[in-house]
Amino acid sequence: KYVNILLFAITLQYAWSLFDTLRGLITFLRCSDCSLDIMLIAELLTLLYVPLIFILLFKRRRWGWILLFADNLFSIISMVGQSYIFFKYQSAHHSTTTSFLLPIMIKGAFVSFLWGDSIANYFEIDKETKKKTAIITTGLTILSNIIMFLIF
């Protein structure tokens, strides 16, 4: 039951990502003086690996859970890491606090769902694997955010 909900949620997320990425790609292709953005590249890569995660989850492979958990934890940490810049320049982006916090809360709830024993056990994920996945993902995310901050 939970797996079907999980697969449905991934399908919805993928559909939204596909729409959003294609919209960004079309905007980029129509722009005559734009340079390729690292965020657009990341979004295009997402379109490639989300179907892989879906297939792995559908086949009950533990790597499906690991990749899905790591991806969502990476997103949460990265979004929280961008909070200073978001709130400092919020008026320039014409964004609301809700539009910033809602995706973080949704992904947080999703990560909590994945962390739960019922879904983790379904993919034969033990406590040690969960802990290692969380630690490695957190470390790599913080490192990549520091590198991105220094580069840009």
PDB file of N, CA and C in Angstrom, residues 52-143:
ATOM      1  N   LEU A  52      15.085   6.136 -13.276  1.00  0.00           N
ATOM      2  CA  LEU A  52      15.921   5.049 -12.743  1.00  0.00           C
ATOM      3  C   LEU A  52      15.503   4.718 -11.308  1.00  0.00           C
ATOM      4  N   ILE A  53      15.308   5.728 -10.488  1.00  0.00           N
ATOM      5  CA  ILE A  53      14.863   5.517  -9.105  1.00  0.00           C
ATOM      6  C   ILE A  53      13.504   4.825  -9.095  1.00  0.00           C
ATOM      7  N   PHE A  54      12.607   5.278  -9.959  1.00  0.00           N
ATOM      8  CA  PHE A  54      11.272   4.678 -10.047  1.00  0.00           C
ATOM      9  C   PHE A  54      11.375   3.189 -10.349  1.00  0.00           C
ATOM     10  N   ILE A  55      12.188   2.836 -11.322  1.00  0.00           N
ATOM     11  CA  ILE A  55      12.341   1.427 -11.716  1.00  0.00           C
ATOM     12  C   ILE A  55      12.933   0.615 -10.561  1.00  0.00           C
ATOM     13  N   LEU A  56      13.955   1.172  -9.904  1.00  0.00           N
ATOM     14  CA  LEU A  56      14.565   0.473  -8.769  1.00  0.00           C
ATOM     15  C   LEU A  56      13.562   0.266  -7.639  1.00  0.00           C
ATOM     16  N   LEU A  57      12.740   1.266  -7.361  1.00  0.00           N
ATOM     17  CA  LEU A  57      11.721   1.126  -6.319  1.00  0.00           C
ATOM     18  C   LEU A  57      10.668   0.107  -6.731  1.00  0.00           C
ATOM     19  N   PHE A  58      10.264   0.155  -7.977  1.00  0.00           N
ATOM     20  CA  PHE A  58       9.260  -0.773  -8.480  1.00  0.00           C
ATOM     21  C   PHE A  58       9.745  -2.218  -8.351  1.00  0.00           C
ATOM     22  N   LYS A  59      11.048  -2.426  -8.558  1.00  0.00           N
ATOM     23  CA  LYS A  59      11.629  -3.765  -8.459  1.00  0.00           C
ATOM     24  C   LYS A  59      12.082  -4.109  -7.034  1.00  0.00           C
ATOM     25  N   ARG A  60      11.766  -3.244  -6.078  1.00  0.00           N
ATOM     26  CA  ARG A  60      12.102  -3.424  -4.656  1.00  0.00           C
ATOM     27  C   ARG A  60      13.604  -3.537  -4.416  1.00  0.00           C
ATOM     28  N   ARG A  61      14.370  -2.751  -5.132  1.00  0.00           N
ATOM     29  CA  ARG A  61      15.816  -2.732  -4.941  1.00  0.00           C
ATOM     30  C   ARG A  61      16.167  -1.700  -3.867  1.00  0.00           C
ATOM     31  N   ARG A  62      17.086  -2.054  -2.999  1.00  0.00           N
ATOM     32  CA  ARG A  62      17.470  -1.145  -1.916  1.00  0.00           C
ATOM     33  C   ARG A  62      18.091   0.137  -2.428  1.00  0.00           C
ATOM     34  N   TRP A  63      18.765   0.091  -3.582  1.00  0.00           N
ATOM     35  CA  TRP A  63      19.357   1.302  -4.142  1.00  0.00           C
ATOM     36  C   TRP A  63      18.294   2.311  -4.544  1.00  0.00           C
ATOM     37  N   GLY A  64      17.106   1.868  -4.839  1.00  0.00           N
ATOM     38  CA  GLY A  64      16.014   2.799  -5.114  1.00  0.00           C
ATOM     39  C   GLY A  64      15.722   3.649  -3.892  1.00  0.00           C
ATOM     40  N   TRP A  65      15.611   2.993  -2.736  1.00  0.00           N
ATOM     41  CA  TRP A  65      15.366   3.720  -1.486  1.00  0.00           C
ATOM     42  C   TRP A  65      16.535   4.639  -1.161  1.00  0.00           C
ATOM     43  N   ILE A  66      17.753   4.135  -1.285  1.00  0.00           N
ATOM     44  CA  ILE A  66      18.950   4.915  -0.950  1.00  0.00           C
ATOM     45  C   ILE A  66      19.029   6.170  -1.808  1.00  0.00           C
ATOM     46  N   LEU A  67      18.855   6.025  -3.113  1.00  0.00           N
ATOM     47  CA  LEU A  67      18.931   7.178  -4.012  1.00  0.00           C
ATOM     48  C   LEU A  67      17.794   8.165  -3.766  1.00  0.00           C
ATOM     49  N   LEU A  68      16.597   7.667  -3.540  1.00  0.00           N
ATOM     50  CA  LEU A  68      15.455   8.542  -3.295  1.00  0.00           C
ATOM     51  C   LEU A  68      15.632   9.310  -1.982  1.00  0.00           C
ATOM     52  N   PHE A  69      16.049   8.620  -0.937  1.00  0.00           N
ATOM     53  CA  PHE A  69      16.278   9.267   0.348  1.00  0.00           C
ATOM     54  C   PHE A  69      17.384  10.311   0.227  1.00  0.00           C
ATOM     55  N   ALA A  70      18.500   9.935  -0.397  1.00  0.00           N
ATOM     56  CA  ALA A  70      19.632  10.850  -0.542  1.00  0.00           C
ATOM     57  C   ALA A  70      19.249  12.078  -1.359  1.00  0.00           C
ATOM     58  N   ASP A  71      18.506  11.878  -2.428  1.00  0.00           N
ATOM     59  CA  ASP A  71      18.078  12.998  -3.272  1.00  0.00           C
ATOM     60  C   ASP A  71      17.231  13.992  -2.482  1.00  0.00           C
ATOM     61  N   ASN A  72      16.286  13.501  -1.726  1.00  0.00           N
ATOM     62  CA  ASN A  72      15.404  14.390  -0.976  1.00  0.00           C
ATOM     63  C   ASN A  72      16.120  15.049   0.197  1.00  0.00           C
ATOM     64  N   LEU A  73      17.000  14.333   0.877  1.00  0.00           N
ATOM     65  CA  LEU A  73      17.779  14.934   1.959  1.00  0.00           C
ATOM     66  C   LEU A  73      18.716  15.997   1.400  1.00  0.00           C
ATOM     67  N   PHE A  74      19.333  15.714   0.260  1.00  0.00           N
ATOM     68  CA  PHE A  74      20.181  16.696  -0.422  1.00  0.00           C
ATOM     69  C   PHE A  74      19.388  17.974  -0.719  1.00  0.00           C
ATOM     70  N   SER A  75      18.182  17.799  -1.220  1.00  0.00           N
ATOM     71  CA  SER A  75      17.339  18.958  -1.548  1.00  0.00           C
ATOM     72  C   SER A  75      17.017  19.794  -0.316  1.00  0.00           C
ATOM     73  N   ILE A  76      16.654  19.121   0.774  1.00  0.00           N
ATOM     74  CA  ILE A  76      16.314  19.841   2.004  1.00  0.00           C
ATOM     75  C   ILE A  76      17.510  20.646   2.507  1.00  0.00           C
ATOM     76  N   ILE A  77      18.652  20.003   2.614  1.00  0.00           N
ATOM     77  CA  ILE A  77      19.842  20.683   3.134  1.00  0.00           C
ATOM     78  C   ILE A  77      20.237  21.837   2.223  1.00  0.00           C
ATOM     79  N   SER A  78      20.164  21.632   0.916  1.00  0.00           N
ATOM     80  CA  SER A  78      20.514  22.694  -0.034  1.00  0.00           C
ATOM     81  C   SER A  78      19.555  23.874   0.073  1.00  0.00           C
ATOM     82  N   MET A  79      18.262  23.589   0.183  1.00  0.00           N
ATOM     83  CA  MET A  79      17.287  24.674   0.299  1.00  0.00           C
ATOM     84  C   MET A  79      17.477  25.448   1.593  1.00  0.00           C
ATOM     85  N   VAL A  80      17.708  24.742   2.683  1.00  0.00           N
ATOM     86  CA  VAL A  80      17.950  25.426   3.962  1.00  0.00           C
ATOM     87  C   VAL A  80      19.239  26.245   3.863  1.00  0.00           C
ATOM     88  N   GLY A  81      20.239  25.704   3.175  1.00  0.00           N
ATOM     89  CA  GLY A  81      21.491  26.427   2.979  1.00  0.00           C
ATOM     90  C   GLY A  81      21.335  27.700   2.177  1.00  0.00           C
ATOM     91  N   GLN A  82      20.317  27.755   1.349  1.00  0.00           N
ATOM     92  CA  GLN A  82      20.062  28.952   0.541  1.00  0.00           C
ATOM     93  C   GLN A  82      19.151  29.956   1.246  1.00  0.00           C
ATOM     94  N   SER A  83      18.748  29.642   2.455  1.00  0.00           N
ATOM     95  CA  SER A  83      17.769  30.487   3.142  1.00  0.00           C
ATOM     96  C   SER A  83      18.287  31.902   3.395  1.00  0.00           C
ATOM     97  N   TYR A  84      19.560  32.040   3.740  1.00  0.00           N
ATOM     98  CA  TYR A  84      20.095  33.384   3.992  1.00  0.00           C
ATOM     99  C   TYR A  84      19.951  34.257   2.739  1.00  0.00           C
ATOM    100  N   ILE A  85      20.386  33.710   1.609  1.00  0.00           N
ATOM    101  CA  ILE A  85      20.305  34.471   0.362  1.00  0.00           C
ATOM    102  C   ILE A  85      18.855  34.736  -0.013  1.00  0.00           C
ATOM    103  N   PHE A  86      17.989  33.736   0.169  1.00  0.00           N
ATOM    104  CA  PHE A  86      16.578  33.923  -0.157  1.00  0.00           C
ATOM    105  C   PHE A  86      15.978  35.070   0.641  1.00  0.00           C
ATOM    106  N   PHE A  87      16.164  35.040   1.961  1.00  0.00           N
ATOM    107  CA  PHE A  87      15.540  36.066   2.798  1.00  0.00           C
ATOM    108  C   PHE A  87      16.201  37.430   2.631  1.00  0.00           C
ATOM    109  N   LYS A  88      17.475  37.448   2.323  1.00  0.00           N
ATOM    110  CA  LYS A  88      18.160  38.723   2.105  1.00  0.00           C
ATOM    111  C   LYS A  88      17.644  39.409   0.835  1.00  0.00           C
ATOM    112  N   TYR A  89      17.390  38.624  -0.208  1.00  0.00           N
ATOM    113  CA  TYR A  89      16.957  39.173  -1.498  1.00  0.00           C
ATOM    114  C   TYR A  89      15.522  38.784  -1.848  1.00  0.00           C
ATOM    115  N   GLN A  90      14.732  38.507  -0.848  1.00  0.00           N
ATOM    116  CA  GLN A  90      13.357  38.043  -1.067  1.00  0.00           C
ATOM    117  C   GLN A  90      12.543  39.023  -1.908  1.00  0.00           C
ATOM    118  N   SER A  91      12.688  40.294  -1.651  1.00  0.00           N
ATOM    119  CA  SER A  91      11.896  41.285  -2.396  1.00  0.00           C
ATOM    120  C   SER A  91      12.298  41.320  -3.868  1.00  0.00           C
ATOM    121  N   ALA A  92      13.555  41.066  -4.167  1.00  0.00           N
ATOM    122  CA  ALA A  92      14.009  41.058  -5.557  1.00  0.00           C
ATOM    123  C   ALA A  92      13.460  39.856  -6.318  1.00  0.00           C
ATOM    124  N   HIS A  93      13.225  38.755  -5.617  1.00  0.00           N
ATOM    125  CA  HIS A  93      12.698  37.545  -6.244  1.00  0.00           C
ATOM    126  C   HIS A  93      11.175  37.548  -6.312  1.00  0.00           C
ATOM    127  N   HIS A  94      10.544  38.496  -5.644  1.00  0.00           N
ATOM    128  CA  HIS A  94       9.073  38.567  -5.568  1.00  0.00           C
ATOM    129  C   HIS A  94       8.497  37.248  -5.066  1.00  0.00           C
ATOM    130  N   SER A  95       9.134  36.688  -4.052  1.00  0.00           N
ATOM    131  CA  SER A  95       8.689  35.415  -3.494  1.00  0.00           C
ATOM    132  C   SER A  95       8.199  35.612  -2.068  1.00  0.00           C
ATOM    133  N   THR A  96       7.394  34.664  -1.640  1.00  0.00           N
ATOM    134  CA  THR A  96       6.884  34.717  -0.279  1.00  0.00           C
ATOM    135  C   THR A  96       7.627  33.706   0.586  1.00  0.00           C
ATOM    136  N   THR A  97       7.551  33.920   1.873  1.00  0.00           N
ATOM    137  CA  THR A  97       8.153  32.979   2.809  1.00  0.00           C
ATOM    138  C   THR A  97       7.510  31.607   2.657  1.00  0.00           C
ATOM    139  N   THR A  98       6.217  31.590   2.421  1.00  0.00           N
ATOM    140  CA  THR A  98       5.503  30.321   2.247  1.00  0.00           C
ATOM    141  C   THR A  98       6.025  29.558   1.035  1.00  0.00           C
ATOM    142  N   SER A  99       6.269  30.262  -0.057  1.00  0.00           N
ATOM    143  CA  SER A  99       6.751  29.592  -1.270  1.00  0.00           C
ATOM    144  C   SER A  99       8.148  29.016  -1.071  1.00  0.00           C
ATOM    145  N   PHE A 100       8.883  29.565  -0.118  1.00  0.00           N
ATOM    146  CA  PHE A 100      10.204  29.034   0.189  1.00  0.00           C
ATOM    147  C   PHE A 100      10.128  27.861   1.165  1.00  0.00           C
ATOM    148  N   LEU A 101       9.303  28.002   2.193  1.00  0.00           N
ATOM    149  CA  LEU A 101       9.251  26.999   3.248  1.00  0.00           C
ATOM    150  C   LEU A 101       8.414  25.770   2.898  1.00  0.00           C
ATOM    151  N   LEU A 102       7.375  25.937   2.088  1.00  0.00           N
ATOM    152  CA  LEU A 102       6.493  24.809   1.772  1.00  0.00           C
ATOM    153  C   LEU A 102       7.230  23.629   1.136  1.00  0.00           C
ATOM    154  N   PRO A 103       8.071  23.840   0.109  1.00  0.00           N
ATOM    155  CA  PRO A 103       8.798  22.684  -0.452  1.00  0.00           C
ATOM    156  C   PRO A 103       9.711  22.005   0.567  1.00  0.00           C
ATOM    157  N   ILE A 104      10.303  22.786   1.460  1.00  0.00           N
ATOM    158  CA  ILE A 104      11.163  22.210   2.494  1.00  0.00           C
ATOM    159  C   ILE A 104      10.337  21.323   3.421  1.00  0.00           C
ATOM    160  N   MET A 105       9.168  21.812   3.810  1.00  0.00           N
ATOM    161  CA  MET A 105       8.314  21.029   4.710  1.00  0.00           C
ATOM    162  C   MET A 105       7.795  19.765   4.027  1.00  0.00           C
ATOM    163  N   ILE A 106       7.426  19.863   2.753  1.00  0.00           N
ATOM    164  CA  ILE A 106       6.931  18.696   2.017  1.00  0.00           C
ATOM    165  C   ILE A 106       8.037  17.650   1.890  1.00  0.00           C
ATOM    166  N   LYS A 107       9.230  18.096   1.496  1.00  0.00           N
ATOM    167  CA  LYS A 107      10.348  17.149   1.379  1.00  0.00           C
ATOM    168  C   LYS A 107      10.723  16.582   2.747  1.00  0.00           C
ATOM    169  N   GLY A 108      10.631  17.395   3.785  1.00  0.00           N
ATOM    170  CA  GLY A 108      10.905  16.912   5.139  1.00  0.00           C
ATOM    171  C   GLY A 108       9.945  15.810   5.542  1.00  0.00           C
ATOM    172  N   ALA A 109       8.664  16.010   5.237  1.00  0.00           N
ATOM    173  CA  ALA A 109       7.670  14.978   5.537  1.00  0.00           C
ATOM    174  C   ALA A 109       7.951  13.718   4.724  1.00  0.00           C
ATOM    175  N   PHE A 110       8.373  13.893   3.488  1.00  0.00           N
ATOM    176  CA  PHE A 110       8.675  12.754   2.627  1.00  0.00           C
ATOM    177  C   PHE A 110       9.887  11.975   3.145  1.00  0.00           C
ATOM    178  N   VAL A 111      10.918  12.696   3.575  1.00  0.00           N
ATOM    179  CA  VAL A 111      12.101  12.047   4.136  1.00  0.00           C
ATOM    180  C   VAL A 111      11.717  11.282   5.409  1.00  0.00           C
ATOM    181  N   SER A 112      10.861  11.873   6.229  1.00  0.00           N
ATOM    182  CA  SER A 112      10.382  11.186   7.442  1.00  0.00           C
ATOM    183  C   SER A 112       9.626   9.910   7.080  1.00  0.00           C
ATOM    184  N   PHE A 113       8.812   9.990   6.033  1.00  0.00           N
ATOM    185  CA  PHE A 113       8.078   8.819   5.550  1.00  0.00           C
ATOM    186  C   PHE A 113       9.050   7.727   5.113  1.00  0.00           C
ATOM    187  N   LEU A 114      10.079   8.110   4.348  1.00  0.00           N
ATOM    188  CA  LEU A 114      11.065   7.130   3.881  1.00  0.00           C
ATOM    189  C   LEU A 114      11.864   6.548   5.036  1.00  0.00           C
ATOM    190  N   TRP A 115      12.113   7.351   6.058  1.00  0.00           N
ATOM    191  CA  TRP A 115      12.893   6.906   7.211  1.00  0.00           C
ATOM    192  C   TRP A 115      12.129   5.891   8.054  1.00  0.00           C
ATOM    193  N   GLY A 116      10.808   5.928   7.983  1.00  0.00           N
ATOM    194  CA  GLY A 116       9.989   5.027   8.788  1.00  0.00           C
ATOM    195  C   GLY A 116      10.308   3.572   8.536  1.00  0.00           C
ATOM    196  N   ASP A 117      10.169   2.770   9.580  1.00  0.00           N
ATOM    197  CA  ASP A 117      10.542   1.358   9.485  1.00  0.00           C
ATOM    198  C   ASP A 117       9.716   0.583   8.468  1.00  0.00           C
ATOM    199  N   SER A 118       8.435   0.919   8.333  1.00  0.00           N
ATOM    200  CA  SER A 118       7.595   0.126   7.432  1.00  0.00           C
ATOM    201  C   SER A 118       8.061   0.243   5.984  1.00  0.00           C
ATOM    202  N   ILE A 119       8.397   1.454   5.536  1.00  0.00           N
ATOM    203  CA  ILE A 119       8.833   1.604   4.143  1.00  0.00           C
ATOM    204  C   ILE A 119      10.283   1.154   3.981  1.00  0.00           C
ATOM    205  N   ALA A 120      11.138   1.452   4.969  1.00  0.00           N
ATOM    206  CA  ALA A 120      12.544   1.040   4.888  1.00  0.00           C
ATOM    207  C   ALA A 120      12.666  -0.489   4.912  1.00  0.00           C
ATOM    208  N   ASN A 121      11.895  -1.131   5.770  1.00  0.00           N
ATOM    209  CA  ASN A 121      11.932  -2.600   5.844  1.00  0.00           C
ATOM    210  C   ASN A 121      11.466  -3.242   4.543  1.00  0.00           C
ATOM    211  N   TYR A 122      10.527  -2.601   3.861  1.00  0.00           N
ATOM    212  CA  TYR A 122      10.030  -3.120   2.591  1.00  0.00           C
ATOM    213  C   TYR A 122      11.168  -3.233   1.575  1.00  0.00           C
ATOM    214  N   PHE A 123      12.122  -2.291   1.666  1.00  0.00           N
ATOM    215  CA  PHE A 123      13.267  -2.306   0.759  1.00  0.00           C
ATOM    216  C   PHE A 123      14.509  -2.916   1.406  1.00  0.00           C
ATOM    217  N   GLU A 124      14.299  -3.615   2.538  1.00  0.00           N
ATOM    218  CA  GLU A 124      15.374  -4.287   3.267  1.00  0.00           C
ATOM    219  C   GLU A 124      16.494  -3.331   3.658  1.00  0.00           C
ATOM    220  N   ILE A 125      16.081  -2.156   4.142  1.00  0.00           N
ATOM    221  CA  ILE A 125      17.021  -1.149   4.620  1.00  0.00           C
ATOM    222  C   ILE A 125      17.056  -1.233   6.143  1.00  0.00           C
ATOM    223  N   ASP A 126      18.224  -1.530   6.685  1.00  0.00           N
ATOM    224  CA  ASP A 126      18.341  -1.609   8.141  1.00  0.00           C
ATOM    225  C   ASP A 126      18.767  -0.253   8.712  1.00  0.00           C
ATOM    226  N   LYS A 127      18.814  -0.171  10.031  1.00  0.00           N
ATOM    227  CA  LYS A 127      19.137   1.092  10.708  1.00  0.00           C
ATOM    228  C   LYS A 127      20.531   1.586  10.340  1.00  0.00           C
ATOM    229  N   GLU A 128      21.461   0.678  10.189  1.00  0.00           N
ATOM    230  CA  GLU A 128      22.834   1.061   9.845  1.00  0.00           C
ATOM    231  C   GLU A 128      22.904   1.678   8.447  1.00  0.00           C
ATOM    232  N   THR A 129      22.180   1.109   7.497  1.00  0.00           N
ATOM    233  CA  THR A 129      22.141   1.649   6.137  1.00  0.00           C
ATOM    234  C   THR A 129      21.493   3.028   6.133  1.00  0.00           C
ATOM    235  N   LYS A 130      20.417   3.185   6.910  1.00  0.00           N
ATOM    236  CA  LYS A 130      19.770   4.496   7.001  1.00  0.00           C
ATOM    237  C   LYS A 130      20.742   5.530   7.553  1.00  0.00           C
ATOM    238  N   LYS A 131      21.434   5.156   8.616  1.00  0.00           N
ATOM    239  CA  LYS A 131      22.355   6.086   9.259  1.00  0.00           C
ATOM    240  C   LYS A 131      23.498   6.466   8.313  1.00  0.00           C
ATOM    241  N   LYS A 132      24.088   5.475   7.653  1.00  0.00           N
ATOM    242  CA  LYS A 132      25.187   5.748   6.718  1.00  0.00           C
ATOM    243  C   LYS A 132      24.723   6.621   5.552  1.00  0.00           C
ATOM    244  N   THR A 133      23.535   6.328   5.032  1.00  0.00           N
ATOM    245  CA  THR A 133      23.000   7.120   3.922  1.00  0.00           C
ATOM    246  C   THR A 133      22.811   8.574   4.345  1.00  0.00           C
ATOM    247  N   ALA A 134      22.260   8.776   5.530  1.00  0.00           N
ATOM    248  CA  ALA A 134      22.031  10.133   6.024  1.00  0.00           C
ATOM    249  C   ALA A 134      23.344  10.874   6.258  1.00  0.00           C
ATOM    250  N   ILE A 135      24.320  10.204   6.861  1.00  0.00           N
ATOM    251  CA  ILE A 135      25.606  10.851   7.166  1.00  0.00           C
ATOM    252  C   ILE A 135      26.369  11.191   5.884  1.00  0.00           C
ATOM    253  N   ILE A 136      26.455  10.238   4.974  1.00  0.00           N
ATOM    254  CA  ILE A 136      27.180  10.474   3.715  1.00  0.00           C
ATOM    255  C   ILE A 136      26.499  11.576   2.908  1.00  0.00           C
ATOM    256  N   THR A 137      25.183  11.522   2.799  1.00  0.00           N
ATOM    257  CA  THR A 137      24.455  12.530   2.042  1.00  0.00           C
ATOM    258  C   THR A 137      24.629  13.916   2.652  1.00  0.00           C
ATOM    259  N   THR A 138      24.520  13.992   3.980  1.00  0.00           N
ATOM    260  CA  THR A 138      24.674  15.283   4.653  1.00  0.00           C
ATOM    261  C   THR A 138      26.076  15.839   4.425  1.00  0.00           C
ATOM    262  N   GLY A 139      27.082  15.009   4.593  1.00  0.00           N
ATOM    263  CA  GLY A 139      28.457  15.465   4.390  1.00  0.00           C
ATOM    264  C   GLY A 139      28.716  15.926   2.967  1.00  0.00           C
ATOM    265  N   LEU A 140      28.298  15.132   1.994  1.00  0.00           N
ATOM    266  CA  LEU A 140      28.510  15.502   0.590  1.00  0.00           C
ATOM    267  C   LEU A 140      27.707  16.746   0.205  1.00  0.00           C
ATOM    268  N   THR A 141      26.516  16.892   0.769  1.00  0.00           N
ATOM    269  CA  THR A 141      25.700  18.062   0.461  1.00  0.00           C
ATOM    270  C   THR A 141      26.331  19.326   1.019  1.00  0.00           C
ATOM    271  N   ILE A 142      26.767  19.277   2.257  1.00  0.00           N
ATOM    272  CA  ILE A 142      27.414  20.449   2.853  1.00  0.00           C
ATOM    273  C   ILE A 142      28.677  20.803   2.079  1.00  0.00           C
ATOM    274  N   LEU A 143      29.471  19.798   1.730  1.00  0.00           N
ATOM    275  CA  LEU A 143      30.683  20.037   0.951  1.00  0.00           C
ATOM    276  C   LEU A 143      30.358  20.664  -0.408  1.00  0.00           C
TER     277      LEU A 143
END
